[in-house]
Short mmCIF file of C-alpha atoms in Angstrom, two decimals:
data_model
loop_
_atom_site.label_atom_id
_atom_site.label_comp_id
_atom_site.label_asym_id
_atom_site.label_seq_id
_atom_site.Cartn_x
_atom_site.Cartn_y
_atom_site.Cartn_z
CA MET G 28 2.29 5.16 -31.15
CA ILE G 29 1.16 6.86 -27.98
CA ARG G 30 -2.17 8.41 -27.91
CA LEU G 31 -3.23 10.86 -25.68
CA LEU G 32 -5.56 13.82 -24.37
CA PRO G 33 -4.53 17.00 -25.40
CA SER G 34 -4.17 17.91 -21.58
CA HIS G 35 -2.21 15.08 -20.75
CA ARG G 36 0.28 15.49 -23.79
CA LEU G 37 1.16 19.09 -22.63
CA LEU G 38 1.66 18.18 -19.38
CA ASP G 39 3.93 15.40 -20.48
CA ARG G 40 5.92 18.32 -22.63
CA VAL G 41 6.24 20.40 -19.49
CA LEU G 42 7.02 17.97 -17.47
CA ARG G 43 9.84 16.42 -19.51
CA VAL G 44 11.59 20.02 -19.17
CA LEU G 45 10.84 21.08 -15.53
CA PHE G 46 10.18 17.87 -13.49
CA PRO G 47 13.61 16.66 -12.93
CA ALA G 48 15.10 20.21 -12.03
CA VAL G 49 11.89 21.20 -9.72
CA LEU G 50 12.61 18.02 -8.12
CA PHE G 51 16.35 18.52 -7.60
CA LEU G 52 15.70 22.18 -6.27
CA TRP G 53 13.10 21.00 -3.78
CA LEU G 54 15.75 18.27 -2.14
CA ASN G 55 18.25 21.06 -1.19
CA GLY G 56 21.19 19.23 -1.91
CA CYS G 57 20.40 16.66 0.74
CA ALA G 58 19.94 13.36 -1.41
CA SER G 59 21.02 11.15 -3.78
CA VAL G 60 21.08 12.62 -7.43
CA SER G 61 21.24 9.20 -8.65
CA TYR G 62 18.39 8.16 -6.33
CA TYR G 63 15.98 11.08 -7.51
CA GLY G 64 17.11 10.69 -10.83
CA GLN G 65 15.76 7.18 -11.25
CA LEU G 66 12.62 8.68 -9.48
CA ALA G 67 12.11 11.26 -11.83
CA SER G 68 12.85 9.38 -15.01
CA GLY G 69 10.50 6.43 -13.65
CA GLN G 70 7.66 8.51 -13.27
CA LEU G 71 8.17 10.57 -16.53
CA GLN G 72 8.01 7.30 -18.29
CA LEU G 73 5.21 6.25 -16.58
CA LEU G 74 3.09 9.42 -17.79
CA ARG G 75 4.67 9.46 -21.27
CA ALA G 76 3.27 5.59 -21.38
CA ARG G 77 -0.65 6.62 -20.64
CA GLU G 78 -3.38 6.69 -23.00
CA PRO G 79 -7.12 7.03 -22.41
CA VAL G 80 -8.78 3.57 -21.47
CA SER G 81 -11.69 4.70 -23.87
CA THR G 82 -9.10 4.65 -26.56
CA VAL G 83 -7.93 1.24 -25.50
CA ILE G 84 -11.13 -0.43 -25.32
CA SER G 85 -11.94 0.96 -28.97
CA ASP G 86 -9.49 0.00 -30.58
CA PRO G 87 -9.82 -3.79 -32.26
CA ALA G 88 -6.37 -4.48 -32.26
CA SER G 89 -6.04 -4.25 -28.50
CA ASP G 90 -5.79 -7.43 -26.60
CA ALA G 91 -9.33 -8.94 -25.84
CA THR G 92 -8.28 -9.79 -22.50
CA LEU G 93 -7.39 -6.58 -21.82
CA ARG G 94 -10.01 -4.84 -22.98
CA ALA G 95 -12.42 -6.66 -21.04
CA HIS G 96 -10.50 -5.84 -17.82
CA LEU G 97 -10.63 -2.07 -18.74
CA ARG G 98 -14.32 -2.25 -19.17
CA GLN G 99 -14.80 -3.57 -15.81
CA SER G 100 -12.59 -1.29 -14.18
CA GLN G 101 -14.32 1.72 -15.50
CA LYS G 102 -17.49 0.25 -13.92
CA ALA G 103 -15.38 0.30 -10.41
CA ARG G 104 -13.97 3.74 -11.01
CA ASP G 105 -17.26 5.08 -11.56
CA PHE G 106 -18.46 3.32 -8.38
CA ALA G 107 -15.50 4.73 -6.40
CA SER G 108 -16.74 8.51 -7.53
CA GLN G 109 -20.32 8.00 -7.08
CA HIS G 110 -20.94 5.72 -4.03
CA LEU G 111 -17.66 5.92 -2.31
CA HIS G 112 -17.32 9.57 -2.90
CA LEU G 113 -13.77 9.28 -3.58
CA PRO G 114 -11.94 11.88 -6.13
CA ASP G 115 -13.64 12.30 -9.70
CA ASN G 116 -10.78 12.84 -12.00
CA GLN G 117 -8.93 11.36 -14.77
CA SER G 118 -7.02 8.96 -12.25
CA TYR G 119 -7.48 5.04 -13.71
CA ARG G 120 -9.53 6.70 -16.86
CA LEU G 121 -6.10 6.11 -18.13
CA TYR G 122 -4.14 2.97 -18.99
CA ALA G 123 -0.14 2.46 -19.12
CA ASP G 124 1.62 -0.91 -20.25
CA ILE G 125 5.05 -0.46 -18.36
CA GLY G 126 6.39 -3.65 -19.76
CA ARG G 127 7.03 -5.20 -16.19
CA PRO G 128 5.35 -6.78 -13.58
CA TYR G 129 5.68 -4.30 -10.54
CA VAL G 130 5.76 -0.52 -11.07
CA VAL G 131 8.14 -0.42 -8.26
CA TRP G 132 9.89 -2.37 -5.65
CA ASN G 133 9.94 -1.11 -2.09
CA VAL G 134 12.66 -1.46 0.11
CA PHE G 135 12.17 -1.58 3.99
CA VAL G 136 14.68 -1.45 6.60
CA THR G 137 15.09 -1.47 10.12
CA PRO G 138 17.51 -1.78 12.70
CA GLU G 139 18.15 -5.54 13.59
CA PHE G 140 16.68 -4.94 17.35
CA SER G 141 14.03 -2.62 16.58
CA LEU G 142 10.42 -2.34 14.63
CA SER G 143 10.87 1.06 13.55
CA ALA G 144 11.28 1.76 10.22
CA GLN G 145 13.88 3.70 8.48
CA ASN G 146 12.17 6.26 7.10
CA TYR G 147 12.81 8.65 4.06
CA CYS G 148 11.53 12.26 3.30
CA PHE G 149 10.46 13.47 -0.03
CA PRO G 150 9.18 16.85 -1.25
CA ILE G 151 5.58 15.80 -1.87
CA ALA G 152 4.63 12.63 0.18
CA GLY G 153 6.54 13.66 3.31
CA CYS G 154 8.32 10.61 5.16
CA VAL G 155 7.67 7.42 4.67
CA ALA G 156 8.67 3.92 5.97
CA TYR G 157 10.18 2.51 2.75
CA ARG G 158 12.06 3.59 -0.31
CA GLY G 159 11.15 2.77 -3.96
CA TYR G 160 12.76 2.07 -6.77
CA TYR G 161 11.44 1.42 -10.56
CA ASN G 162 14.34 -0.69 -11.35
CA GLN G 163 14.49 -4.10 -9.31
CA SER G 164 18.08 -4.65 -9.67
CA ALA G 165 18.74 -1.26 -8.02
CA ALA G 166 16.30 -1.92 -5.15
CA ARG G 167 18.36 -5.40 -4.57
CA GLY G 168 21.56 -3.31 -4.63
CA GLU G 169 20.01 -0.97 -1.84
CA ALA G 170 19.43 -3.84 0.18
CA ALA G 171 22.62 -5.39 -0.03
CA LEU G 172 24.36 -2.32 1.05
CA GLN G 173 21.60 -1.88 4.11
CA ARG G 174 22.44 -5.42 5.23
CA LEU G 175 26.58 -4.72 5.13
CA GLN G 176 25.38 -2.05 7.71
CA GLY G 177 23.76 -4.50 9.91
CA MET G 178 20.33 -3.49 9.23
CA ASP G 179 17.39 -6.11 8.91
CA VAL G 180 15.91 -5.37 4.99
CA SER G 181 12.81 -6.48 2.95
CA VAL G 182 12.21 -5.71 -0.72
CA GLY G 183 8.56 -6.17 -2.25
CA GLY G 184 7.23 -5.44 -5.58
CA VAL G 185 4.26 -3.17 -5.59
CA GLU G 186 1.32 -3.09 -7.95
CA ALA G 187 0.45 0.73 -7.86
CA TYR G 188 1.03 3.64 -6.14
CA SER G 189 -0.60 7.20 -5.60
CA THR G 190 0.76 10.33 -6.85
CA LEU G 191 -1.96 11.72 -4.25
CA GLY G 192 -3.60 13.72 -7.36
CA TRP G 193 -0.50 15.44 -8.61
CA PHE G 194 -0.73 13.61 -11.50
CA ASN G 195 -3.56 11.82 -13.30
CA ASP G 196 -2.42 8.19 -12.34
CA PRO G 197 -3.06 5.23 -14.91
CA ILE G 198 -4.15 1.99 -14.57
CA MET G 199 -0.96 -0.40 -14.98
CA ASN G 200 -0.86 -3.74 -16.60
CA SER G 201 0.61 -4.23 -12.94
CA MET G 202 -2.39 -4.12 -11.71
CA LEU G 203 -4.17 -6.57 -13.68
CA GLY G 204 -2.54 -9.81 -12.73
CA TRP G 205 -5.30 -10.88 -9.98
CA GLY G 206 -8.55 -10.39 -11.39
CA ASP G 207 -10.94 -7.51 -11.78
CA GLU G 208 -12.27 -7.38 -7.97
CA ARG G 209 -8.40 -6.82 -7.26
CA LEU G 210 -8.17 -4.31 -9.69
CA ALA G 211 -11.28 -2.63 -8.16
CA THR G 212 -9.80 -2.74 -4.75
CA LEU G 213 -6.37 -1.13 -5.83
CA ILE G 214 -8.29 1.66 -7.49
CA PHE G 215 -10.16 2.19 -4.33
CA HIS G 216 -7.19 1.99 -2.18
CA GLU G 217 -5.30 4.54 -4.26
CA LEU G 218 -7.88 7.01 -4.91
CA ALA G 219 -8.35 6.98 -1.03
CA HIS G 220 -4.74 8.46 -0.43
CA GLN G 221 -5.55 11.36 -2.74
CA ARG G 222 -9.21 11.49 -0.93
CA CYS G 223 -7.06 12.00 2.68
CA TYR G 224 -3.22 11.68 3.35
CA VAL G 225 -1.18 13.09 6.47
CA LYS G 226 2.22 13.75 6.03
CA ASP G 227 4.60 11.57 7.77
CA ASP G 228 2.34 9.03 8.92
CA THR G 229 2.38 6.12 6.75
CA GLU G 230 0.71 3.91 9.59
CA PHE G 231 -2.45 6.24 9.02
CA ASN G 232 -2.51 6.78 5.18
CA GLU G 233 -1.98 3.00 4.42
CA SER G 234 -4.41 1.76 7.33
CA PHE G 235 -7.25 4.45 6.23
CA SER G 236 -6.62 3.26 2.48
CA THR G 237 -6.70 -0.15 3.45
CA PHE G 238 -10.18 0.31 5.38
CA VAL G 239 -11.50 2.13 2.46
CA GLU G 240 -10.30 -0.60 -0.01
CA GLN G 241 -12.13 -3.28 2.07
CA GLU G 242 -15.30 -1.50 3.00
CA GLY G 243 -15.19 -0.29 -0.45
CA THR G 244 -15.15 -3.87 -1.86
CA ARG G 245 -17.52 -5.18 0.22
CA GLN G 246 -20.23 -2.36 -1.08
CA TRP G 247 -19.05 -2.99 -4.56
CA ARG G 248 -20.14 -6.56 -4.52
CA THR G 249 -23.36 -5.68 -3.24
CA ALA G 250 -24.10 -3.36 -5.79
CA ARG G 251 -23.33 -6.01 -8.32
CA GLY G 252 -25.65 -8.48 -6.67
CA LEU G 253 -22.85 -10.64 -5.48
CA PRO G 254 -22.65 -12.47 -2.36
CA PRO G 255 -20.10 -11.22 0.48
CA ALA G 256 -16.82 -12.12 -0.05
CA SER G 257 -15.98 -15.84 1.41
CA LYS G 258 -16.47 -15.45 5.35
CA VAL G 259 -13.28 -18.14 5.98
CA GLN G 260 -10.81 -16.50 3.47
CA GLU G 261 -11.45 -13.13 5.57
CA GLN G 262 -11.13 -14.91 8.74
CA GLN G 263 -7.94 -16.95 7.80
CA ARG G 264 -6.48 -13.61 6.58
CA GLU G 265 -7.47 -11.84 10.16
CA GLN G 266 -6.37 -14.43 12.23
CA PHE G 267 -2.94 -14.27 9.94
CA VAL G 268 -2.43 -10.75 10.73
CA ARG G 269 -3.10 -10.71 14.41
CA LEU G 270 -0.71 -13.83 14.39
CA VAL G 271 1.72 -11.45 13.04
CA MET G 272 0.94 -8.45 14.78
CA ASP G 273 1.03 -10.68 18.29
CA THR G 274 4.81 -11.55 17.06
CA ARG G 275 5.47 -7.79 16.65
CA THR G 276 4.46 -7.05 20.23
CA ARG G 277 6.52 -9.85 21.70
CA LEU G 278 9.58 -8.66 19.59
CA GLU G 279 8.68 -4.90 20.64
CA LYS G 280 8.80 -5.86 24.23
CA LEU G 281 11.95 -7.89 23.71
CA TYR G 282 13.54 -5.09 22.19
CA ALA G 283 13.23 -3.17 25.10
CA LEU G 284 15.31 -5.39 27.54
CA PRO G 285 18.96 -4.39 28.45
CA LEU G 286 20.32 -7.63 26.71
CA ALA G 287 23.68 -8.20 24.88
CA PRO G 288 23.48 -8.66 21.01
CA GLU G 289 24.10 -12.47 21.20
CA PRO G 290 21.44 -13.31 23.53
CA MET G 291 19.36 -10.74 21.80
CA ARG G 292 19.87 -12.11 18.51
CA GLN G 293 18.95 -16.35 19.94
CA ARG G 294 15.69 -14.60 21.54
CA LYS G 295 14.45 -12.94 18.44
CA ALA G 296 15.30 -15.78 16.23
CA ALA G 297 13.08 -17.76 18.97
CA GLU G 298 10.29 -15.58 18.51
CA PHE G 299 10.02 -16.29 14.79
CA GLU G 300 10.12 -19.66 15.27
CA ARG G 301 7.23 -19.39 17.72
CA MET G 302 5.03 -17.25 15.07
CA ARG G 303 5.93 -20.07 12.51
CA SER G 304 4.88 -22.57 14.99
CA ASP G 305 1.77 -20.97 15.78
CA TYR G 306 0.89 -20.55 12.55
CA ARG G 307 1.29 -24.23 11.70
CA THR G 308 -1.20 -24.79 14.74
CA LEU G 309 -3.80 -22.37 13.07
CA ARG G 310 -3.37 -23.76 9.58
CA ASP G 311 -3.56 -27.32 10.68
CA SER G 312 -6.38 -27.19 13.46
CA LEU G 313 -8.47 -23.97 12.30
CA TRP G 314 -7.97 -23.75 8.58
CA ALA G 315 -8.10 -27.61 7.24
CA GLY G 316 -4.49 -27.49 6.26
CA ASN G 317 -4.87 -24.44 3.89
CA LYS G 318 -1.43 -23.44 2.91
CA ARG G 319 -2.00 -19.78 1.70
CA PHE G 320 0.34 -18.34 3.90
CA ASP G 321 3.16 -20.99 3.92
CA ALA G 322 5.13 -19.10 1.18
CA TRP G 323 5.49 -16.06 3.19
CA ILE G 324 5.89 -17.66 6.75
CA ASN G 325 8.45 -20.04 5.41
CA ALA G 326 10.80 -17.55 3.88
CA PRO G 327 13.84 -16.34 5.64
CA MET G 328 12.73 -13.73 8.59
CA ASN G 329 13.62 -10.59 9.85
CA ASN G 330 12.08 -7.20 11.41
CA ALA G 331 11.30 -5.67 7.97
CA ARG G 332 9.22 -8.16 6.67
CA LEU G 333 6.63 -7.40 9.15
CA LEU G 334 6.91 -3.77 8.60
CA PRO G 335 3.82 -3.87 6.03
CA PHE G 336 1.45 -5.12 8.57
CA GLY G 337 2.29 -2.65 11.17
CA LEU G 338 2.11 0.09 8.29
CA TYR G 339 -0.89 -1.22 6.14
CA ASP G 340 -3.07 -3.03 9.36
CA GLN G 341 -2.65 -1.30 12.43
CA TRP G 342 -5.30 1.08 12.51
CA VAL G 343 -7.69 -0.70 9.99
CA PRO G 344 -10.00 -1.42 13.20
CA ALA G 345 -9.66 2.15 14.48
CA PHE G 346 -11.10 3.22 11.00
CA ALA G 347 -14.01 0.34 10.92
CA GLU G 348 -15.32 2.13 14.11
CA LEU G 349 -15.18 5.55 13.19
CA PHE G 350 -17.04 4.65 9.81
CA LYS G 351 -19.49 2.89 12.53
CA ARG G 352 -20.14 6.12 14.18
CA SER G 353 -20.46 8.18 11.29
CA GLY G 354 -23.35 5.93 10.30
CA GLY G 355 -21.68 4.32 7.41
CA ASP G 356 -22.16 7.88 5.43
CA TRP G 357 -18.96 8.23 3.52
CA THR G 358 -18.81 12.27 3.48
CA THR G 359 -19.20 12.22 7.63
CA PHE G 360 -16.45 9.99 7.64
CA TYR G 361 -14.15 11.56 5.43
CA ALA G 362 -14.67 14.65 7.56
CA ALA G 363 -13.68 12.88 10.71
CA VAL G 364 -10.85 11.15 9.02
CA GLU G 365 -9.56 14.91 8.22
CA ARG G 366 -10.06 16.04 11.63
CA LEU G 367 -7.78 12.97 12.88
CA GLY G 368 -5.48 13.91 10.65
CA ARG G 369 -4.91 17.68 11.62
CA LEU G 370 -4.36 16.55 15.50
CA PRO G 371 -0.53 16.51 16.68
CA ILE G 372 0.63 13.22 16.13
CA GLU G 373 0.69 11.86 19.47
CA GLN G 374 -2.92 12.69 19.97
CA ARG G 375 -3.88 11.28 16.49
CA LYS G 376 -2.41 7.93 17.84
CA ALA G 377 -4.33 8.08 21.42
CA ALA G 378 -7.51 9.06 19.50
CA LEU G 379 -6.67 5.96 17.08
CA LYS G 380 -5.87 3.59 19.92
CA ALA G 381 -9.19 4.59 21.65
CA LEU G 382 -11.35 4.07 18.48
CA ALA G 383 -9.67 0.44 18.21
CA ALA G 384 -10.25 -0.57 21.61
CA PRO G 385 -13.92 -1.46 21.28
CA GLU G 386 -12.86 -3.76 18.31
CA LYS G 387 -10.22 -5.37 20.42
CA THR G 388 -12.42 -5.94 23.48
CA GLY G 389 -15.40 -7.21 21.37
CA GLY G 390 -17.32 -4.78 22.67
#
């Protein structure tokens, strides 16, 4: 039996009737009814599955491990609002078991010779660089159709997403697989989307939330009297991200050349092989053979697989510099982020590049 707070029960009753109709009206007939139908039904299923975390914790019939995770999650949730100044609402004070390992599967698409994502536009979120499916088979079907059109495609499972404060987002079973600290970072990341979100700029939004997640986690560990996370692990990830970003830069230069398709295809493949070779050198010379990224690097490679690195990591150094200039004060930092978000997109990117420059030069 689903146990919801009265406000959530009322909201679900209203949304069951109105949400699909309103969503289709917003689309103005421009999109596939079947695709947006699965979005509406998937979101409604998620809303109906919610129950208060406090109810799950107090229920002796609940799994003991689940109850322990949820207790820890609420400490992180309190920290997010009280210390990181993230929204204080009912998001992540609810729990939903969705019965699958990921809440959605995102499909990333690029042309064969471009790193520009194929964007998809939605009424609430604006334009984003991926398309989400609540069913893995549907995501794979879309990926197959895109490949038939000659596009580069990547499909990735997503543990959590934000409705940007439109609904009270729950902790889901998909968020619990990597331990309490990973759960805390997801809460910080998704609440950051509620705190600041700029329509039609995925790189800005994801890099901002990634920075809040990383800095928030550092402060969360300090608040609990824990030592900083392993510097070795952090440095390895930074080096790996830089390796991928350098590959992106080389590919962008390659795709700007006036080459015929077959020579372009050969040079593209050579760049991916160079990335793998550089990775092996990095792994064996500096990481003592640590194979943590082997599975990713050795999988079939294309442009779309590189997209998340550009989206989630590109402007993290810029936001780190902005946080430093804000004196480490979250309220001042968010105000500065909001000012950036109000700039026209070209001015915004120029400002982010200027902020990132000290990070790149070590100054």
